[in-house]
Short mmCIF file of C-alpha atoms in Angstrom, two decimals:
data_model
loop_
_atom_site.label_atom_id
_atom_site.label_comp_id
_atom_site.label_asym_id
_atom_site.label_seq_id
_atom_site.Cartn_x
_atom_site.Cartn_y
_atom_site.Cartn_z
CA UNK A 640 76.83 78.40 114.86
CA UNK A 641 74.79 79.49 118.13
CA UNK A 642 71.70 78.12 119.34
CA UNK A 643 69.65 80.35 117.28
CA UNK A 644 70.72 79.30 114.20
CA UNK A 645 72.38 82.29 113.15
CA UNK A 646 76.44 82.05 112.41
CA UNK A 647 78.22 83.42 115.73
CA UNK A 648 79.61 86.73 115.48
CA UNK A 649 83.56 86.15 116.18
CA UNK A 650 83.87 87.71 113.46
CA UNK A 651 86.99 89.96 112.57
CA UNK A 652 85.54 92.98 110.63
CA UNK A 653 89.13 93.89 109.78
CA UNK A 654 90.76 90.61 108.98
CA UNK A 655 90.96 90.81 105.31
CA UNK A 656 93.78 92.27 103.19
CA UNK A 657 92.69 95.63 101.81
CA UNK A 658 94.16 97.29 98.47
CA UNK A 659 96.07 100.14 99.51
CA UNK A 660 96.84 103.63 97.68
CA UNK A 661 99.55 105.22 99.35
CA UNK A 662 100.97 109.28 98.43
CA UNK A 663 103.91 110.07 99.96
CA UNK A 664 105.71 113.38 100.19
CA UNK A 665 109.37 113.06 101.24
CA UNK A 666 110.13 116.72 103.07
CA UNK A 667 113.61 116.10 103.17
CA UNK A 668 115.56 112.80 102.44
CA UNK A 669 115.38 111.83 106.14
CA UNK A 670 111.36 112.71 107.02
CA UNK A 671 108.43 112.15 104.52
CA UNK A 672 105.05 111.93 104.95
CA UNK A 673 102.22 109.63 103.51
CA UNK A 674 98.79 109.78 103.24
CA UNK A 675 97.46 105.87 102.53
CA UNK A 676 93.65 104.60 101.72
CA UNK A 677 92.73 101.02 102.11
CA UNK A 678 90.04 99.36 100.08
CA UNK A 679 88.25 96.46 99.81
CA UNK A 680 85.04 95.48 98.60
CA UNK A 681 83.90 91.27 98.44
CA UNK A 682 80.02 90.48 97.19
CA UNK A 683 79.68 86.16 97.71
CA UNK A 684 77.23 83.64 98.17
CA UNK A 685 78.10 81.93 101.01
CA UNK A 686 76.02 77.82 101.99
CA UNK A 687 75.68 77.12 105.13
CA UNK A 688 73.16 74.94 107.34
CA UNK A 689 70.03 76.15 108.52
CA UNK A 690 67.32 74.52 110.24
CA UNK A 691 67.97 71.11 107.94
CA UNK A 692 67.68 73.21 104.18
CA UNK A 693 71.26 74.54 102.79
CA UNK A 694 70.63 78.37 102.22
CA UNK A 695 72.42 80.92 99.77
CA UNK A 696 73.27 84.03 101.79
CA UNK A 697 74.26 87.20 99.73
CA UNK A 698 76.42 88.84 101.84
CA UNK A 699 78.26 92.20 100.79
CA UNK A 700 81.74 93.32 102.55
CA UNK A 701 83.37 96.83 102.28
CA UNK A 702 86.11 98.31 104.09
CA UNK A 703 87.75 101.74 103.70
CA UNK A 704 89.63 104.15 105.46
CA UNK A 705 92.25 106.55 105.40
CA UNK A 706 95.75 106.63 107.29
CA UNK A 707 98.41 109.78 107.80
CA UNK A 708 101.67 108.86 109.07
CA UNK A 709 105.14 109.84 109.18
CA UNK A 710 108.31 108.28 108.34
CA UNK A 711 112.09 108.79 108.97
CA UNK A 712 115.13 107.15 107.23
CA UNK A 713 117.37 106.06 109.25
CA UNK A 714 119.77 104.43 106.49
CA UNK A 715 120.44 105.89 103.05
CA UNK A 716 122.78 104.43 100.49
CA UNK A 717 122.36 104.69 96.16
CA UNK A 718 118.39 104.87 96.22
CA UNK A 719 118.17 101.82 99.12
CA UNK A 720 116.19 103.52 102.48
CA UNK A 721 115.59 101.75 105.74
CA UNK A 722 112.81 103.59 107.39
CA UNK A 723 110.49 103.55 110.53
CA UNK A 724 107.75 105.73 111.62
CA UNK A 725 104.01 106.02 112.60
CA UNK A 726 100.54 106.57 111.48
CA UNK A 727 97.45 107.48 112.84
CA UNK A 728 94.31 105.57 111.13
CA UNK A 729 90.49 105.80 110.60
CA UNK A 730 89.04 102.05 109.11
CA UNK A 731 85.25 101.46 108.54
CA UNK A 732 83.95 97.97 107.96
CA UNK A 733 79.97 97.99 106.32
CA UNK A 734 78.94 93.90 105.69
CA UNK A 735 75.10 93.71 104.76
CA UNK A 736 73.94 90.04 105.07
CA UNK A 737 70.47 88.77 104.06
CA UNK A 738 69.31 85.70 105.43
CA UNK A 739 66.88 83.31 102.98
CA UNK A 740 64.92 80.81 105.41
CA UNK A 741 62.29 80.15 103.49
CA UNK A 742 61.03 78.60 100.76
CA UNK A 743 57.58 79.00 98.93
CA UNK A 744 58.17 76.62 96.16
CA UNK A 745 59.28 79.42 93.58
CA UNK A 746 61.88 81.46 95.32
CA UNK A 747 63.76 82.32 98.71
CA UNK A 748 61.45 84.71 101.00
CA UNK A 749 64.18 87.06 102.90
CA UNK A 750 63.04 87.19 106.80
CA UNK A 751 66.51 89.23 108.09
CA UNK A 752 68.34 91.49 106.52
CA UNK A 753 71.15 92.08 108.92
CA UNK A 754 73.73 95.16 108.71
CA UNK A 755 77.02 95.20 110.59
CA UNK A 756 78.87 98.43 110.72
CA UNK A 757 82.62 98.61 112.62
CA UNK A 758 84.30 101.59 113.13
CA UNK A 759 88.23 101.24 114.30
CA UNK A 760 90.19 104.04 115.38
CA UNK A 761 94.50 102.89 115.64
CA UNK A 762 97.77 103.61 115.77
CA UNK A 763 100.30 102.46 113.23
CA UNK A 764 103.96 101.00 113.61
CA UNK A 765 106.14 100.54 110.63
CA UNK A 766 109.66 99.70 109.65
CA UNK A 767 110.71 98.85 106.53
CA UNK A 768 113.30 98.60 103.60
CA UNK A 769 112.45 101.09 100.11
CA UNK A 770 114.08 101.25 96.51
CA UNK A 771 113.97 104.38 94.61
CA UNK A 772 114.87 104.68 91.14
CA UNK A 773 114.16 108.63 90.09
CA UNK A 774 110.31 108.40 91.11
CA UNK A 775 109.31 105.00 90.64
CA UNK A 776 110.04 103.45 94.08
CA UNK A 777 108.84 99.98 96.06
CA UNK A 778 108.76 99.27 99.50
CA UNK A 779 108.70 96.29 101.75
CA UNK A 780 107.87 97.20 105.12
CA UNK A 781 106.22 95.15 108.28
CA UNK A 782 103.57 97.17 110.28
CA UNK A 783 101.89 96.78 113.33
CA UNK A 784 98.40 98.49 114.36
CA UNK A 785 97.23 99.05 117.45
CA UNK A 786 92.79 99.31 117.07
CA UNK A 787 89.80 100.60 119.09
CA UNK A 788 86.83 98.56 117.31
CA UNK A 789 83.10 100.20 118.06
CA UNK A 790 80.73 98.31 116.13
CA UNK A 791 77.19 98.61 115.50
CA UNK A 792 74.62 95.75 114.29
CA UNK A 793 70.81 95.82 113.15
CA UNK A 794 68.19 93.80 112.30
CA UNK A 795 65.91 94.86 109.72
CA UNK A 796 63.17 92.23 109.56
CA UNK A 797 60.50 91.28 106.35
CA UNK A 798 57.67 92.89 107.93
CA UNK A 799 60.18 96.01 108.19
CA UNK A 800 61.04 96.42 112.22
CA UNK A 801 64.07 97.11 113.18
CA UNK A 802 65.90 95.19 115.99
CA UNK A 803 69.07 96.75 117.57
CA UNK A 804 72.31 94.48 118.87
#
């Protein structure tokens, strides 16, 4: 928490693990191609401490994104493929946070309504291990992106100004 009162922002906007749908297209059984879209989507309550009253905050998290990559086997043997490769990625990360700091004896007045937008441009390293049985397959693999985070935050207040940061 910072001096204002407001949780600091070390945030990771990425952090969380997203559902993934992948498509792949095998071009030959060496090089195959996949086209993968991560989702995630969390609505909580989260208490914390404010100026001596413990608040509700309603805060709403969604990521999604898209990722194209390619792939090469390197080992083949009876439907067992060791594969590395790369991907190039788009992520977006939209969290909308109201804060309730006041009370009027009925209900919670909402002073800030806060929006946080990331954007994350990255590269994508991958190698793994895959089973295929006719075309049901699974795949354990271990990937490491490389990201370019731009992020963008506002302040919409009660009386309806907005406050850029």
């Amino acid at each position: 928490m910072n001096n204002s009162g407001f949780p600091d922002d070390r945030e990771k906007p990425f952090d969380k693990r997203t559902f993934e749908l992948p498509v792949k297209y095998r071009l030959t059984d060496k090089h195959s191609f996949y086209l993968m879209v991560p989702l995630y989507v969390d609505y909580s309550s989260k208490k914390r401490k404010c100026h001596k009253t413990d608040n509700i905050i309603p805060c709403l998290h969604r990521i999604w994104g898209t990722e194209l990559g390619y792939n090469y086997t390197v080992f083949d043997w009876k439907g067992i493929h060791v594969f590395g490769g790369m991907g190039f990625s788009y992520l977006h990360s939209k969290r909308d946070i109201k804060y309730l700091t006041e009370w009027d004896g009925n209900k919670w007045t909402d002073h800030f309504f806060l929006k946080k937008k990331y954007n994350a441009y990255g590269l994508s390293l991958q190698v793994g291990i895959a089973y295929r049985f006719q075309h049901v397959g699974c795949e354990l693999k271990y990937k490491y992106s490389l990201y370019r985070v731009k992020g963008d935050v506002r302040w919409i207040e009660s009386n309806g100004s907005v406050n850029e940061g």
